[in-house]
């Protein structure tokens, strides 16, 4: 939920808390976790006459999660959206077309069904002792 807010342009703590309804302590904990994990970074700002505060902005590591959020939104649209449609859409800034996530193998083939993928041990697998 916090990443959704940040990607939607809600980057200041109080705005995020108001917009999402997340309790103050939970939001504080989640933001700290995301900063510690290198997914978000804190950027200082100061309103005139106020103390310094921070905005939360995605790092490169955080931006790499964007396709996950698009995929979750696509799933939500398929199974949870109102008959009127999705409450949010992602559009390509260059042409205005809707953005979606495509699964594709390293040879360029689109993966269209769950039976098109199998799991195998990767190079980092550790043998059981």
PDB file of C-alpha atoms in Angstrom, residues 9-103:
ATOM      1  CA  UNK A   9       2.799  10.658  -6.326  1.00  0.00           C
ATOM      2  CA  UNK A  10       1.846  10.743  -2.627  1.00  0.00           C
ATOM      3  CA  UNK A  11       5.284  11.100  -1.060  1.00  0.00           C
ATOM      4  CA  UNK A  12       4.888  13.091   2.143  1.00  0.00           C
ATOM      5  CA  UNK A  13       4.118  11.309   5.412  1.00  0.00           C
ATOM      6  CA  UNK A  14       0.970  13.243   6.401  1.00  0.00           C
ATOM      7  CA  UNK A  15      -0.428  13.110   2.857  1.00  0.00           C
ATOM      8  CA  UNK A  16       0.219   9.379   2.755  1.00  0.00           C
ATOM      9  CA  UNK A  17      -1.399   8.846   6.145  1.00  0.00           C
ATOM     10  CA  UNK A  18      -4.504  10.847   5.195  1.00  0.00           C
ATOM     11  CA  UNK A  19      -4.831   9.310   1.747  1.00  0.00           C
ATOM     12  CA  UNK A  20      -4.297   5.682   2.787  1.00  0.00           C
ATOM     13  CA  UNK A  21      -5.742   5.614   6.306  1.00  0.00           C
ATOM     14  CA  UNK A  22      -2.703   3.717   7.583  1.00  0.00           C
ATOM     15  CA  UNK A  23      -2.198   4.315  11.318  1.00  0.00           C
ATOM     16  CA  UNK A  24       0.724   6.648  12.115  1.00  0.00           C
ATOM     17  CA  UNK A  25       2.934   4.040  13.834  1.00  0.00           C
ATOM     18  CA  UNK A  26       2.317   1.404  11.155  1.00  0.00           C
ATOM     19  CA  UNK A  27       3.190   3.900   8.413  1.00  0.00           C
ATOM     20  CA  UNK A  28       6.325   4.981  10.305  1.00  0.00           C
ATOM     21  CA  UNK A  29       7.418   1.349  10.620  1.00  0.00           C
ATOM     22  CA  UNK A  30       6.691   0.527   6.960  1.00  0.00           C
ATOM     23  CA  UNK A  31       8.545   3.576   5.670  1.00  0.00           C
ATOM     24  CA  UNK A  32      11.557   2.779   7.862  1.00  0.00           C
ATOM     25  CA  UNK A  33      11.560  -0.808   6.590  1.00  0.00           C
ATOM     26  CA  UNK A  34      11.394   0.327   2.946  1.00  0.00           C
ATOM     27  CA  UNK A  35      14.173   2.891   3.486  1.00  0.00           C
ATOM     28  CA  UNK A  36      16.361   0.335   5.303  1.00  0.00           C
ATOM     29  CA  UNK A  37      15.797  -2.130   2.440  1.00  0.00           C
ATOM     30  CA  UNK A  38      16.923   0.489  -0.095  1.00  0.00           C
ATOM     31  CA  UNK A  39      13.532   0.585  -1.825  1.00  0.00           C
ATOM     32  CA  UNK A  40      12.740   4.181  -0.832  1.00  0.00           C
ATOM     33  CA  UNK A  41      15.004   7.118  -0.047  1.00  0.00           C
ATOM     34  CA  UNK A  42      14.257  10.113   2.144  1.00  0.00           C
ATOM     35  CA  UNK A  43      14.470  13.557   0.525  1.00  0.00           C
ATOM     36  CA  UNK A  44      14.418  16.580   2.839  1.00  0.00           C
ATOM     37  CA  UNK A  45      12.057  19.486   2.221  1.00  0.00           C
ATOM     38  CA  UNK A  46      11.012  22.488   4.283  1.00  0.00           C
ATOM     39  CA  UNK A  47       7.766  24.432   4.083  1.00  0.00           C
ATOM     40  CA  UNK A  48       8.224  28.158   4.906  1.00  0.00           C
ATOM     41  CA  UNK A  49       8.273  28.610   8.689  1.00  0.00           C
ATOM     42  CA  UNK A  50       8.217  24.849   9.367  1.00  0.00           C
ATOM     43  CA  UNK A  51      10.825  22.327  10.449  1.00  0.00           C
ATOM     44  CA  UNK A  52      12.575  20.107   7.920  1.00  0.00           C
ATOM     45  CA  UNK A  53      10.567  17.055   6.886  1.00  0.00           C
ATOM     46  CA  UNK A  54      11.098  14.271   4.375  1.00  0.00           C
ATOM     47  CA  UNK A  55       9.489  13.001   1.222  1.00  0.00           C
ATOM     48  CA  UNK A  56       9.842   9.359   0.298  1.00  0.00           C
ATOM     49  CA  UNK A  57      10.970   8.641  -3.233  1.00  0.00           C
ATOM     50  CA  UNK A  58      11.686   5.320  -4.941  1.00  0.00           C
ATOM     51  CA  UNK A  59      15.277   4.252  -5.539  1.00  0.00           C
ATOM     52  CA  UNK A  60      16.249   2.256  -8.623  1.00  0.00           C
ATOM     53  CA  UNK A  61      15.582  -0.860  -6.526  1.00  0.00           C
ATOM     54  CA  UNK A  62      12.139   0.534  -5.728  1.00  0.00           C
ATOM     55  CA  UNK A  63      11.370   1.367  -9.362  1.00  0.00           C
ATOM     56  CA  UNK A  64      12.143  -2.248 -10.232  1.00  0.00           C
ATOM     57  CA  UNK A  65       9.020  -3.167  -8.215  1.00  0.00           C
ATOM     58  CA  UNK A  66       6.778  -1.098 -10.500  1.00  0.00           C
ATOM     59  CA  UNK A  67       5.893  -4.030 -12.808  1.00  0.00           C
ATOM     60  CA  UNK A  68       4.755  -5.945  -9.712  1.00  0.00           C
ATOM     61  CA  UNK A  69       2.294  -3.152  -8.864  1.00  0.00           C
ATOM     62  CA  UNK A  70       1.020  -3.100 -12.454  1.00  0.00           C
ATOM     63  CA  UNK A  71       0.533  -6.879 -12.293  1.00  0.00           C
ATOM     64  CA  UNK A  72      -1.337  -6.643  -8.964  1.00  0.00           C
ATOM     65  CA  UNK A  73      -3.591  -3.922 -10.413  1.00  0.00           C
ATOM     66  CA  UNK A  74      -4.287  -6.136 -13.443  1.00  0.00           C
ATOM     67  CA  UNK A  75      -5.231  -9.013 -11.140  1.00  0.00           C
ATOM     68  CA  UNK A  76      -7.459  -6.706  -9.101  1.00  0.00           C
ATOM     69  CA  UNK A  77      -9.200  -5.467 -12.240  1.00  0.00           C
ATOM     70  CA  UNK A  78      -9.896  -9.021 -13.309  1.00  0.00           C
ATOM     71  CA  UNK A  79     -11.272 -10.262  -9.997  1.00  0.00           C
ATOM     72  CA  UNK A  80     -12.255  -7.282  -7.846  1.00  0.00           C
ATOM     73  CA  UNK A  81     -13.097  -4.245  -9.992  1.00  0.00           C
ATOM     74  CA  UNK A  82     -16.550  -2.707 -10.028  1.00  0.00           C
ATOM     75  CA  UNK A  83     -18.630  -3.233 -13.185  1.00  0.00           C
ATOM     76  CA  UNK A  84     -17.806   0.382 -14.128  1.00  0.00           C
ATOM     77  CA  UNK A  85     -14.148  -0.559 -14.420  1.00  0.00           C
ATOM     78  CA  UNK A  86     -10.851  -0.014 -12.739  1.00  0.00           C
ATOM     79  CA  UNK A  87     -10.385   2.823 -10.253  1.00  0.00           C
ATOM     80  CA  UNK A  88      -6.937   3.509 -11.767  1.00  0.00           C
ATOM     81  CA  UNK A  89      -5.233   3.017 -15.104  1.00  0.00           C
ATOM     82  CA  UNK A  90      -1.590   3.098 -16.124  1.00  0.00           C
ATOM     83  CA  UNK A  91      -0.911   4.850 -19.417  1.00  0.00           C
ATOM     84  CA  UNK A  92       2.185   5.201 -21.542  1.00  0.00           C
ATOM     85  CA  UNK A  93       3.198   8.864 -21.429  1.00  0.00           C
ATOM     86  CA  UNK A  94       4.460   8.740 -25.022  1.00  0.00           C
ATOM     87  CA  UNK A  95       1.211   7.614 -26.664  1.00  0.00           C
ATOM     88  CA  UNK A  96      -1.526   7.302 -24.043  1.00  0.00           C
ATOM     89  CA  UNK A  97      -2.025   3.546 -24.511  1.00  0.00           C
ATOM     90  CA  UNK A  98      -2.710   1.407 -21.443  1.00  0.00           C
ATOM     91  CA  UNK A  99       0.331  -0.237 -19.845  1.00  0.00           C
ATOM     92  CA  UNK A 100       0.335  -3.882 -18.828  1.00  0.00           C
ATOM     93  CA  UNK A 101       2.814  -6.561 -17.833  1.00  0.00           C
ATOM     94  CA  UNK A 102       3.876  -9.243 -20.297  1.00  0.00           C
ATOM     95  CA  UNK A 103       5.707 -12.431 -19.338  1.00  0.00           C
TER      96      UNK A 103
END
